Amino acid sequence: MGLRWYHFALWGGLIAGMFLLPQVVSNGTLRTMIFANYLAIFAISWDVLSGRTGYVSFGHPFLIGIGAYTTAILTKRFDVAVEVSIPIAVVVTMIAGLLVLLPALRIRGSYFALVTLAFMELLYQLVQVIRPDLTGGTRGMSGIQTLTRGAANGYYLSTTLMLAIAVSMWLLMKTRLGTALSAIGMNEESVRGSGLSTTRLKAFAFLTSAMIAGLGGAFYVHYLGSLAPRALFDINFLFTIIVAALLGGTSTIIGPMIGAFFMTFLLEYLRPVLPGAERYFVYGAIALLLYMYQPKGIVELVRRGFKGLGKGRTT
Amino acid sequence: MLQILIQGLLLSGLYALIAMGFTLIFSIGRVLNLAYGAYLMVGGYIYFWISQSLGMPKLMGVAVAAALGVLMGVLKYRLIVKTLKGDHVSVEISTLILAVVIQAGIVLVFGDSSKILLPIVPGVINVAGASVTYNILIATLISWAILLGLYAFVRLTHTGRAMQAVSMDAKGAAISGIDPDRINLITWGISGALGAIGGVFFASYTQLSPSMWVAPLIISVAVVIVGGIGSILGTLVVAHIVGFLEVIVVATLAPELRGVFTMLLIIGVLVTRPQGLFGREEL
């Protein structure tokens, strides 16, 4: 599987560092970190599907939103315990993922991106009209049960969730299954030619992605305590997820994490200068330039930097 | 009944105007320009700035908007599409990022609140009990004129035929002595201008707001997907399907559901007939 001791040492260092962080930084920074953690989960989920197999999904808010709405409706309207509602939300999201999967079996490339975009807009409009007594209509819902109190506890919960997902995805991608998924992104025909069922592989990637999205969405809504259709099914939200994954580096696990933290903190530092939606101007411009300069993301830049250093020493 | 017919016809004309520039790029450049909705928005805002804030003649507002549209199209082709060498996924993603950047730029310059655009041609006419503003009537007429003009341009002129050739096979076109780069540049310019002009009318139909670019983008996507690539006729027909669908849903079901069936149409057609209703066999 190509595992080396230093892989585990690096993961161990990261995990230890992240859990020790609340001892040194302020509560405000921790709150920012919580958002970064959830964004990292969403970015990993996007990357498992789109970064690996090359099927660009513009509909990830669709999956996240279904997870969030399911658990919110179950706990608030039907008084279901959180321990039950979150697993149900994940299952429902996976079923919704299957729904998106069906068109993907026939179409590819740009068209797939458009179908997923259409799914997202569809749900945005439907959620406001159909059963507003359940979904809260245009205004959404508030007063949803929260799982934790205080910044530190929320941080521990989100960090645990994010790291658990990251490590398990990393291990999964080290297996032959992960290699096959990446191979689909390079050349789907030759994967089929090697006797592998691309349909089954794609289905697997979809379900994994949907599972992570549902899990992230459900925990996220139980952290926020509220949700609104325009905050979830929004192109800006989609943009943040995709940009986080792309900037960090697709087809890696650490990439989306780096991207998520980079973008969240950039937005946070821009807040005093540009308080409103104008922040996206700087944010987007940086994203666009970085993406045009290096489509493989920060991870690739760092890797090249290290290579450069190595060369410097040997010559 | 007659009212639905008239409203549907007018709305469809507007939608055809909006979708045309998008179809053009998708047919010839083979890339999805997700920043297309942002062209419309910029066109609308520039018109607003020139005609309403500065008080200049309205025609000049439209002309400047169109010129800026050309500039945006050409710049985007030169700086983004060509740099990425037409890699579809990268182009889609970078145009999506660009759209969000433009949206934020609009917020930065014009503020977050939505603005009401005065009608370009004021006045209302009563047709069979339905009140029709001259504004949307003119938009429909212009849309038909542009559509016919574009059709003639693509069919009859040398440049237009070169565009067709590039859309079929860029390599083959290059061998026959056509410069695909130049043709692409022209196409992006025309598309930008069409988008900006469409934006002026769309903005006067709804209102100006920094998030107004999503709806026309979805409509354009629906029209191009259902119509199929490389089909001006398809664009026209599907703009009418989408327009009438919306008017009928608003009149008979509920105004909130107006976009739902457009979305279902996109999904349905893509799943069952990915090449569109009128497009060439492809994919």
Coordinates of C-alpha atoms in Angstrom, one line a residue:
Chain A
M1 CA 0.0 0.0 0.0
G2 CA 3.0 2.3 0.0
L3 CA 2.7 3.2 3.6
R4 CA 5.8 4.6 5.3
W5 CA 6.6 5.2 8.9
Y6 CA 6.9 9.0 8.3
H7 CA 3.3 9.1 7.0
F8 CA 2.1 8.0 10.4
A9 CA 4.5 10.3 12.1
L10 CA 3.2 13.2 10.1
W11 CA -0.5 12.3 10.8
G12 CA 0.4 11.8 14.5
G13 CA 2.0 15.2 14.6
L14 CA -0.9 16.9 12.9
I15 CA -3.5 15.2 15.2
A16 CA -1.5 16.1 18.3
G17 CA -1.0 19.6 17.1
M18 CA -4.6 20.2 16.4
F19 CA -5.8 18.8 19.7
L20 CA -3.3 20.9 21.7
L21 CA -4.3 24.1 19.9
P22 CA -7.1 25.1 22.3
Q23 CA -4.5 25.5 25.0
V24 CA -2.7 28.3 23.1
V25 CA -5.1 30.2 20.9
S26 CA -8.1 32.4 21.7
N27 CA -11.8 31.3 21.5
G28 CA -12.3 33.6 18.5
T29 CA -9.6 31.8 16.5
L30 CA -11.1 28.4 17.6
R31 CA -14.5 29.5 16.2
T32 CA -12.8 30.2 12.8
M33 CA -11.1 26.9 13.0
I34 CA -14.4 25.1 13.5
F35 CA -15.7 26.6 10.2
A36 CA -12.4 25.6 8.6
N37 CA -12.9 22.1 9.8
Y38 CA -16.3 21.8 8.3
L39 CA -15.2 23.3 5.1
A40 CA -12.3 20.8 5.0
I41 CA -14.9 18.0 5.4
F42 CA -16.9 19.3 2.5
A43 CA -13.8 19.9 0.4
I44 CA -12.6 16.3 1.1
S45 CA -16.1 15.0 0.1
W46 CA -16.0 17.0 -3.2
D47 CA -12.5 15.8 -3.9
V48 CA -13.3 12.1 -3.4
L49 CA -15.7 12.4 -6.2
S50 CA -14.6 15.2 -8.5
G51 CA -10.9 15.5 -7.7
R52 CA -10.3 11.8 -8.3
T53 CA -12.7 10.7 -11.0
G54 CA -12.8 14.0 -12.9
Y55 CA -16.6 14.2 -12.7
V56 CA -16.9 17.8 -11.6
S57 CA -19.9 18.2 -9.2
F58 CA -21.5 21.5 -9.0
G59 CA -24.1 20.1 -6.7
H60 CA -22.4 19.4 -3.5
P61 CA -24.5 21.9 -1.6
F62 CA -27.4 19.6 -2.7
L63 CA -25.9 16.7 -0.8
I64 CA -24.9 18.7 2.2
G65 CA -28.2 20.4 2.3
I66 CA -30.1 17.1 2.2
G67 CA -28.1 15.9 5.2
A68 CA -28.6 19.1 7.1
Y69 CA -32.3 19.4 6.4
T70 CA -33.0 15.7 7.2
T71 CA -31.5 15.8 10.6
A72 CA -32.9 19.3 11.3
I73 CA -36.4 18.3 10.5
L74 CA -36.2 15.0 12.4
T75 CA -34.9 16.6 15.6
K76 CA -36.9 19.7 15.5
R77 CA -40.3 18.6 14.2
F78 CA -40.4 15.0 15.2
D79 CA -38.2 15.1 18.4
V80 CA -36.0 12.3 17.2
A81 CA -32.8 11.9 19.2
V82 CA -29.6 13.3 17.5
E83 CA -27.9 9.8 17.8
V84 CA -30.7 8.5 15.5
S85 CA -31.3 11.4 13.2
I86 CA -27.7 11.9 12.1
P87 CA -27.3 8.3 10.8
I88 CA -30.7 8.6 9.1
A89 CA -29.5 11.9 7.5
V90 CA -26.4 10.2 6.2
V91 CA -28.4 7.3 4.7
V92 CA -30.9 9.8 3.1
T93 CA -28.0 11.8 1.6
M94 CA -26.5 8.6 0.2
I95 CA -29.9 7.8 -1.5
A96 CA -29.9 11.3 -2.9
G97 CA -26.4 10.7 -4.1
L98 CA -27.6 7.6 -6.0
L99 CA -30.2 9.9 -7.6
V100 CA -27.5 12.2 -8.9
L101 CA -25.4 9.1 -9.9
L102 CA -28.0 7.9 -12.4
P103 CA -27.5 10.6 -15.0
A104 CA -23.7 10.4 -14.5
L105 CA -23.7 6.9 -15.9
R106 CA -24.8 8.2 -19.2
I107 CA -23.2 11.6 -19.5
R108 CA -19.8 13.1 -18.6
G109 CA -17.8 16.2 -18.6
S110 CA -19.5 19.5 -18.8
Y111 CA -22.9 18.0 -18.9
F112 CA -22.5 16.2 -15.6
A113 CA -21.5 19.5 -14.0
L114 CA -24.7 21.1 -15.3
V115 CA -27.0 18.3 -14.1
T116 CA -25.6 18.6 -10.6
L117 CA -26.0 22.4 -10.8
A118 CA -29.6 21.9 -11.9
F119 CA -30.2 19.5 -9.0
M120 CA -29.0 22.1 -6.5
E121 CA -31.2 24.9 -7.9
L122 CA -34.1 22.5 -8.1
L123 CA -33.8 21.7 -4.4
Y124 CA -33.4 25.4 -3.5
Q125 CA -36.7 26.2 -5.1
L126 CA -38.5 23.1 -3.9
V127 CA -37.5 23.5 -0.3
Q128 CA -39.2 26.8 -0.1
V129 CA -42.5 25.7 -1.5
I130 CA -43.1 22.1 -0.5
R131 CA -44.2 21.6 3.1
P132 CA -43.0 24.9 4.5
D133 CA -44.3 23.7 7.8
L134 CA -41.5 21.2 7.9
T135 CA -38.7 23.0 6.1
G136 CA -39.4 26.5 7.4
G137 CA -39.8 27.8 3.9
T138 CA -37.8 30.7 2.7
R139 CA -36.7 31.7 6.2
G140 CA -35.3 28.3 7.1
M141 CA -35.2 27.0 10.6
S142 CA -33.6 28.1 13.9
G143 CA -33.4 26.7 17.4
I144 CA -32.1 23.4 16.2
Q145 CA -30.5 21.3 18.9
T146 CA -26.8 21.9 19.2
L147 CA -24.4 19.2 20.2
T148 CA -21.8 21.2 22.1
R149 CA -21.5 24.3 24.1
G150 CA -18.5 26.6 24.0
A151 CA -15.8 27.1 21.4
A152 CA -13.4 24.5 22.7
N153 CA -15.9 21.7 22.7
G154 CA -17.2 22.5 19.3
Y155 CA -13.6 22.6 18.1
Y156 CA -12.8 19.2 19.6
L157 CA -15.9 17.7 18.0
S158 CA -15.3 19.1 14.5
T159 CA -11.6 18.4 14.6
T160 CA -12.3 14.8 15.6
L161 CA -14.8 14.4 12.8
M162 CA -12.6 16.0 10.2
L163 CA -9.4 14.1 11.2
A164 CA -11.3 10.8 11.3
I165 CA -12.7 11.4 7.8
A166 CA -9.3 12.6 6.5
V167 CA -7.4 9.6 7.9
S168 CA -9.9 7.0 6.7
M169 CA -10.1 8.6 3.3
W170 CA -6.3 8.7 3.1
L171 CA -6.1 5.0 4.0
L172 CA -8.8 4.2 1.5
M173 CA -7.1 6.1 -1.3
K174 CA -3.9 4.2 -0.6
T175 CA -5.6 1.0 -1.5
R176 CA -6.0 -0.3 -5.1
L177 CA -9.6 1.0 -5.0
G178 CA -8.2 4.6 -4.6
T179 CA -5.8 4.1 -7.4
A180 CA -8.6 2.9 -9.7
L181 CA -10.6 6.0 -8.9
S182 CA -7.8 8.2 -9.8
A183 CA -7.3 6.2 -13.0
I184 CA -10.9 7.0 -14.0
G185 CA -9.9 10.7 -13.8
M186 CA -7.0 10.1 -16.2
N187 CA -8.6 7.8 -18.7
E188 CA -11.9 6.1 -18.1
E189 CA -11.8 4.0 -21.3
S190 CA -8.5 2.3 -20.3
V191 CA -9.8 1.6 -16.9
R192 CA -12.7 -0.2 -18.5
G193 CA -10.3 -1.8 -20.9
S194 CA -8.4 -3.3 -17.9
G195 CA -11.5 -5.2 -17.0
L196 CA -12.7 -3.1 -14.1
S197 CA -16.3 -2.0 -13.9
T198 CA -16.2 1.8 -14.0
T199 CA -19.9 1.9 -13.2
R200 CA -19.2 0.2 -9.9
L201 CA -16.2 2.3 -9.2
K202 CA -18.1 5.5 -9.9
A203 CA -21.0 4.4 -7.8
F204 CA -18.6 3.8 -4.9
A205 CA -17.0 7.2 -5.3
F206 CA -20.5 8.8 -5.4
L207 CA -21.7 7.0 -2.3
T208 CA -18.5 7.8 -0.3
S209 CA -18.7 11.4 -1.3
A210 CA -22.4 11.6 -0.4
M211 CA -21.7 9.9 2.9
I212 CA -19.1 12.4 3.9
A213 CA -21.2 15.3 2.7
G214 CA -24.2 14.0 4.7
L215 CA -22.1 13.5 7.8
G216 CA -20.5 16.9 7.5
G217 CA -23.8 18.6 6.7
A218 CA -25.6 17.0 9.6
F219 CA -22.9 17.8 12.2
Y220 CA -22.6 21.3 10.7
V221 CA -26.3 22.1 11.2
H222 CA -26.1 20.8 14.8
Y223 CA -23.2 23.1 15.4
L224 CA -24.9 26.2 13.8
G225 CA -28.3 25.6 15.3
S226 CA -30.0 27.1 12.3
L227 CA -30.2 26.8 8.5
A228 CA -31.6 28.8 5.6
P229 CA -32.1 27.7 2.0
R230 CA -30.1 30.6 0.6
A231 CA -27.1 29.9 2.9
L232 CA -27.0 26.2 1.8
F233 CA -28.0 25.9 -1.8
D234 CA -26.0 28.8 -2.9
I235 CA -23.4 29.3 -5.6
N236 CA -21.1 31.1 -3.2
F237 CA -21.2 28.1 -0.9
L238 CA -20.4 25.8 -3.8
F239 CA -17.6 28.2 -4.9
T240 CA -16.1 28.1 -1.4
I241 CA -16.0 24.3 -1.4
I242 CA -14.6 23.9 -4.9
V243 CA -12.0 26.6 -4.4
A244 CA -10.9 25.1 -1.1
A245 CA -10.3 21.7 -2.8
L246 CA -8.7 23.2 -5.9
L247 CA -6.4 25.6 -4.1
G248 CA -5.1 23.1 -1.7
G249 CA -4.6 20.5 -4.4
T250 CA -7.0 17.9 -5.7
S251 CA -6.5 14.2 -5.6
T252 CA -4.8 14.5 -2.2
I253 CA -6.3 14.5 1.3
I254 CA -4.1 17.1 2.9
G255 CA -4.8 19.5 -0.1
P256 CA -8.4 20.2 0.6
M257 CA -7.6 20.5 4.3
I258 CA -4.9 23.1 3.6
G259 CA -7.2 24.9 1.1
A260 CA -10.0 25.0 3.6
F261 CA -7.9 26.5 6.3
F262 CA -6.2 28.9 4.0
M263 CA -9.5 30.2 2.6
T264 CA -11.3 30.4 5.9
F265 CA -8.5 32.4 7.5
L266 CA -8.1 34.6 4.5
L267 CA -11.8 35.5 4.7
E268 CA -11.5 36.1 8.4
Y269 CA -8.5 38.4 8.0
L270 CA -10.3 40.3 5.3
R271 CA -13.3 40.9 7.5
P272 CA -12.0 44.1 9.2
V273 CA -11.0 45.6 5.8
L274 CA -14.0 44.5 3.8
P275 CA -17.0 43.6 6.0
G276 CA -19.5 42.4 3.4
A277 CA -19.7 40.3 0.3
E278 CA -16.9 42.4 -1.2
R279 CA -14.5 40.1 0.5
Y280 CA -15.2 37.6 -2.2
F281 CA -13.6 40.0 -4.7
V282 CA -10.2 39.6 -3.1
Y283 CA -10.8 36.0 -2.2
G284 CA -11.9 35.1 -5.7
A285 CA -9.2 37.0 -7.4
I286 CA -6.5 35.2 -5.3
A287 CA -8.2 31.9 -6.1
L288 CA -8.3 32.6 -9.8
L289 CA -4.7 33.7 -10.0
L290 CA -3.5 30.8 -8.0
Y291 CA -5.6 28.4 -10.0
M292 CA -4.3 29.8 -13.3
Y293 CA -0.8 29.7 -12.1
Q294 CA -0.9 26.2 -10.6
P295 CA -4.0 24.1 -11.2
K296 CA -2.6 21.4 -8.9
G297 CA -2.7 23.7 -5.9
I298 CA -0.7 24.6 -2.9
V299 CA 0.4 21.1 -2.3
E300 CA 2.1 21.0 -5.6
L301 CA 3.8 24.3 -4.9
V302 CA 5.1 23.1 -1.6
R303 CA 6.3 19.8 -3.2
R304 CA 8.2 21.7 -5.9
G305 CA 9.7 24.0 -3.2
F306 CA 11.0 20.9 -1.4
K307 CA 12.4 19.5 -4.6
G308 CA 14.2 22.8 -5.3
L309 CA 15.7 22.7 -1.8
G310 CA 16.8 19.1 -2.3
K311 CA 18.5 20.0 -5.6
G312 CA 20.2 23.0 -4.0
R313 CA 21.8 20.7 -1.4
T314 CA 23.1 18.0 -3.8
T315 CA 24.7 20.3 -6.3
Chain B
M1 CA -55.6 31.8 -22.6
L2 CA -54.7 34.6 -25.0
Q3 CA -53.0 36.3 -22.1
I4 CA -50.8 33.3 -21.5
L5 CA -50.0 33.2 -25.2
I6 CA -48.9 36.8 -25.3
Q7 CA -46.9 36.7 -22.1
G8 CA -45.3 33.5 -23.1
L9 CA -44.3 34.8 -26.4
L10 CA -42.8 37.9 -25.0
L11 CA -40.9 36.1 -22.2
S12 CA -39.6 33.6 -24.6
G13 CA -38.3 36.3 -26.9
L14 CA -36.3 37.7 -23.9
Y15 CA -35.0 34.3 -23.0
A16 CA -33.9 33.6 -26.6
L17 CA -32.0 36.9 -26.5
I18 CA -30.3 35.9 -23.2
A19 CA -29.4 32.4 -24.3
M20 CA -28.0 33.2 -27.7
G21 CA -24.6 34.4 -26.6
F22 CA -24.2 31.4 -24.4
T23 CA -25.2 29.0 -27.2
L24 CA -22.7 30.6 -29.5
I25 CA -19.8 30.0 -27.2
F26 CA -20.9 26.5 -26.4
S27 CA -21.3 25.6 -30.0
I28 CA -18.1 27.0 -31.4
G29 CA -15.7 27.3 -28.5
R30 CA -17.0 24.1 -27.0
V31 CA -16.6 25.5 -23.5
L32 CA -19.2 26.3 -20.9
N33 CA -18.9 30.0 -20.0
L34 CA -20.3 30.0 -16.5
A35 CA -19.4 33.7 -16.2
Y36 CA -22.0 34.4 -18.9
G37 CA -24.6 35.4 -16.4
A38 CA -22.1 37.9 -15.1
Y39 CA -21.9 39.5 -18.5
L40 CA -25.6 40.2 -18.3
M41 CA -25.2 41.6 -14.9
V42 CA -22.3 43.9 -15.9
G43 CA -24.3 45.0 -19.0
G44 CA -27.3 45.9 -16.9
Y45 CA -25.3 47.8 -14.3
I46 CA -23.3 49.7 -16.9
Y47 CA -26.5 50.8 -18.6
F48 CA -27.9 51.8 -15.2
W49 CA -24.8 53.8 -14.4
I50 CA -24.7 55.6 -17.7
S51 CA -28.3 56.3 -18.4
Q52 CA -29.6 56.7 -14.9
S53 CA -26.7 57.9 -12.7
L54 CA -25.0 60.0 -15.3
G55 CA -28.2 60.9 -17.2
M56 CA -26.7 60.2 -20.7
P57 CA -28.8 59.1 -23.6
K58 CA -30.2 55.6 -23.3
L59 CA -28.9 54.4 -26.6
M60 CA -25.4 55.4 -25.5
G61 CA -25.9 53.3 -22.4
V62 CA -26.7 50.2 -24.5
A63 CA -23.8 50.9 -26.8
V64 CA -21.3 51.2 -24.0
A65 CA -22.7 48.1 -22.4
A66 CA -22.3 46.2 -25.6
A67 CA -18.7 47.5 -26.1
L68 CA -17.8 46.4 -22.6
G69 CA -19.4 43.0 -23.3
V70 CA -17.1 42.6 -26.3
L71 CA -14.1 43.6 -24.3
M72 CA -15.0 41.2 -21.5
G73 CA -15.5 38.4 -24.0
V74 CA -12.2 39.0 -25.8
L75 CA -10.3 39.4 -22.5
K76 CA -11.7 36.3 -21.1
Y77 CA -10.8 34.3 -24.2
R78 CA -7.2 35.7 -24.3
L79 CA -6.5 35.6 -20.6
I80 CA -8.3 32.5 -19.4
V81 CA -9.6 30.2 -22.1
K82 CA -6.4 30.3 -24.2
T83 CA -4.1 30.1 -21.2
L84 CA -5.9 26.9 -20.1
K85 CA -5.7 25.6 -23.7
G86 CA -9.4 24.8 -23.7
D87 CA -9.2 22.3 -20.9
H88 CA -13.0 22.0 -20.3
V89 CA -13.0 21.3 -16.6
S90 CA -10.4 24.1 -15.9
V91 CA -12.3 26.6 -18.0
E92 CA -15.6 25.8 -16.2
I93 CA -14.1 26.1 -12.8
S94 CA -12.2 29.3 -13.6
T95 CA -15.3 30.9 -15.2
L96 CA -17.3 30.0 -12.1
I97 CA -14.6 31.7 -9.9
L98 CA -14.6 34.7 -12.3
A99 CA -18.4 35.0 -12.0
V100 CA -18.2 35.2 -8.2
V101 CA -15.3 37.7 -8.5
I102 CA -17.5 39.9 -10.8
Q103 CA -20.4 39.6 -8.5
A104 CA -18.2 40.8 -5.6
G105 CA -16.9 43.6 -7.8
I106 CA -20.4 44.8 -8.5
V107 CA -21.1 44.8 -4.7
L108 CA -17.9 46.7 -4.2
V109 CA -18.8 49.4 -6.8
F110 CA -22.6 49.6 -6.7
G111 CA -23.5 48.2 -3.3
D112 CA -25.5 45.3 -2.1
S113 CA -29.0 46.6 -2.5
S114 CA -31.0 45.9 -5.6
K115 CA -31.8 48.7 -8.0
I116 CA -34.9 49.3 -10.1
L117 CA -34.1 50.1 -13.7
L118 CA -36.4 52.5 -15.5
P119 CA -37.9 51.0 -18.6
I120 CA -35.9 51.5 -21.7
V121 CA -38.9 52.4 -23.7
P122 CA -41.7 53.6 -21.3
G123 CA -45.3 53.0 -21.9
V124 CA -47.9 50.2 -21.7
I125 CA -50.1 48.8 -24.4
N126 CA -53.2 46.7 -23.8
V127 CA -53.4 43.6 -25.9
A128 CA -56.5 41.4 -25.4
G129 CA -56.8 42.3 -21.8
A130 CA -53.1 41.7 -21.0
S131 CA -51.1 44.8 -20.2
V132 CA -47.8 44.6 -22.2
T133 CA -45.0 47.1 -21.5
Y134 CA -43.4 48.5 -24.6
N135 CA -40.1 47.6 -22.9
I136 CA -40.5 43.8 -23.1
L137 CA -42.2 44.2 -26.5
I138 CA -39.1 46.0 -27.8
A139 CA -36.9 43.4 -26.2
T140 CA -38.8 40.6 -28.0
L141 CA -38.6 42.4 -31.3
I142 CA -34.9 43.1 -30.9
S143 CA -34.3 39.5 -29.9
W144 CA -36.0 38.3 -33.1
A145 CA -34.0 40.8 -35.1
I146 CA -30.7 39.7 -33.6
L147 CA -31.6 36.1 -33.9
L148 CA -32.4 36.4 -37.6
G149 CA -29.3 38.5 -38.1
L150 CA -27.1 36.0 -36.4
Y151 CA -28.6 33.2 -38.4
A152 CA -27.9 35.1 -41.6
F153 CA -24.4 35.9 -40.5
V154 CA -23.5 32.3 -39.7
R155 CA -25.1 31.0 -42.9
L156 CA -24.1 33.6 -45.4
T157 CA -20.9 35.4 -44.6
H158 CA -17.4 34.0 -44.9
T159 CA -16.6 34.5 -41.2
G160 CA -19.9 32.9 -40.3
R161 CA -19.2 29.8 -42.3
A162 CA -15.7 29.7 -40.8
M163 CA -17.3 29.7 -37.4
Q164 CA -19.4 26.7 -38.5
A165 CA -16.3 24.9 -39.7
V166 CA -14.5 25.5 -36.4
S167 CA -17.5 24.3 -34.5
M168 CA -17.5 21.1 -36.4
D169 CA -13.8 20.3 -36.5
A170 CA -11.2 22.9 -35.4
K171 CA -8.3 20.9 -36.9
G172 CA -10.0 20.4 -40.2
A173 CA -10.8 24.1 -40.3
A174 CA -7.2 25.0 -39.6
I175 CA -6.1 22.8 -42.5
S176 CA -8.5 24.6 -44.8
G177 CA -6.8 27.9 -44.0
I178 CA -9.1 29.2 -41.2
D179 CA -7.4 30.6 -38.2
P180 CA -9.4 29.0 -35.3
D181 CA -7.9 31.4 -32.9
R182 CA -9.2 34.5 -34.7
I183 CA -12.6 32.8 -35.1
N184 CA -12.8 32.0 -31.5
L185 CA -11.9 35.6 -30.6
I186 CA -14.6 36.9 -32.8
T187 CA -17.1 34.5 -31.3
W188 CA -16.2 35.4 -27.7
G189 CA -16.6 39.1 -28.7
I190 CA -20.0 38.6 -30.2
S191 CA -21.1 36.5 -27.3
G192 CA -20.0 39.2 -24.9
A193 CA -21.9 41.9 -26.7
L194 CA -25.1 39.7 -26.9
G195 CA -24.8 39.0 -23.2
A196 CA -24.5 42.6 -22.3
I197 CA -27.4 43.7 -24.5
G198 CA -29.5 40.8 -23.2
G199 CA -28.6 41.9 -19.7
V200 CA -29.9 45.5 -20.2
F201 CA -33.3 44.1 -21.2
F202 CA -33.3 41.4 -18.6
A203 CA -32.5 43.9 -15.9
S204 CA -35.3 46.1 -17.0
Y205 CA -37.6 43.1 -16.9
T206 CA -36.6 42.1 -13.3
Q207 CA -34.3 44.4 -11.4
L208 CA -30.6 44.9 -10.8
S209 CA -29.0 43.0 -7.9
P210 CA -25.6 41.4 -7.4
S211 CA -27.1 37.9 -7.5
M212 CA -29.2 38.4 -10.6
W213 CA -26.7 36.4 -12.8
V214 CA -27.7 33.0 -11.6
A215 CA -31.2 32.9 -13.1
P216 CA -30.2 33.8 -16.7
L217 CA -27.3 31.4 -16.5
I218 CA -29.7 28.6 -15.6
I219 CA -32.1 29.6 -18.4
S220 CA -29.2 29.7 -20.9
V221 CA -28.0 26.3 -19.7
A222 CA -31.5 24.9 -20.1
V223 CA -31.9 26.3 -23.6
V224 CA -28.5 25.1 -24.8
I225 CA -28.8 21.7 -23.3
V226 CA -32.4 21.0 -24.4
G227 CA -31.8 22.6 -27.8
G228 CA -28.5 20.8 -28.4
I229 CA -25.3 22.4 -29.4
G230 CA -24.8 24.1 -32.7
S231 CA -28.4 24.8 -33.4
I232 CA -29.7 28.3 -33.6
L233 CA -33.2 27.0 -34.5
G234 CA -33.0 24.8 -31.4
T235 CA -32.2 27.8 -29.3
L236 CA -35.3 29.6 -30.6
V237 CA -37.6 26.6 -30.1
V238 CA -36.4 25.8 -26.6
A239 CA -36.4 29.4 -25.5
H240 CA -40.1 29.2 -26.2
I241 CA -40.5 25.9 -24.4
V242 CA -38.9 27.3 -21.3
G243 CA -40.7 30.7 -21.5
F244 CA -44.1 29.1 -22.0
L245 CA -43.5 26.6 -19.3
E246 CA -42.7 29.3 -16.9
V247 CA -45.7 31.5 -17.8
I248 CA -48.1 28.5 -17.7
V249 CA -46.8 27.4 -14.3
V250 CA -47.0 30.9 -12.9
A251 CA -50.6 31.3 -14.2
T252 CA -52.0 27.9 -13.3
L253 CA -49.9 26.5 -10.4
A254 CA -47.9 28.8 -8.2
P255 CA -45.4 31.6 -8.9
E256 CA -42.9 30.1 -6.6
L257 CA -42.6 27.0 -8.8
R258 CA -41.6 29.0 -11.9
G259 CA -38.1 27.6 -12.1
V260 CA -38.8 24.1 -11.0
F261 CA -39.9 22.7 -14.3
T262 CA -37.0 24.3 -16.1
M263 CA -34.7 22.4 -13.8
L264 CA -36.6 19.2 -14.3
L265 CA -36.5 19.7 -18.1
I266 CA -32.7 20.1 -17.9
I267 CA -32.3 16.9 -15.8
G268 CA -34.8 15.0 -17.9
V269 CA -33.3 15.8 -21.2
L270 CA -29.7 15.2 -20.1
V271 CA -30.6 11.8 -18.8
T272 CA -32.6 10.6 -21.7
R273 CA -31.1 12.5 -24.7
P274 CA -27.7 14.0 -23.8
Q275 CA -27.2 15.4 -27.3
G276 CA -30.3 17.6 -26.9
L277 CA -33.4 17.7 -29.0
F278 CA -32.0 19.4 -32.1
G279 CA -28.2 19.0 -31.7
R280 CA -25.7 16.8 -33.5
E281 CA -24.9 13.4 -32.2
E282 CA -22.0 13.8 -30.0
L283 CA -20.4 13.0 -26.6

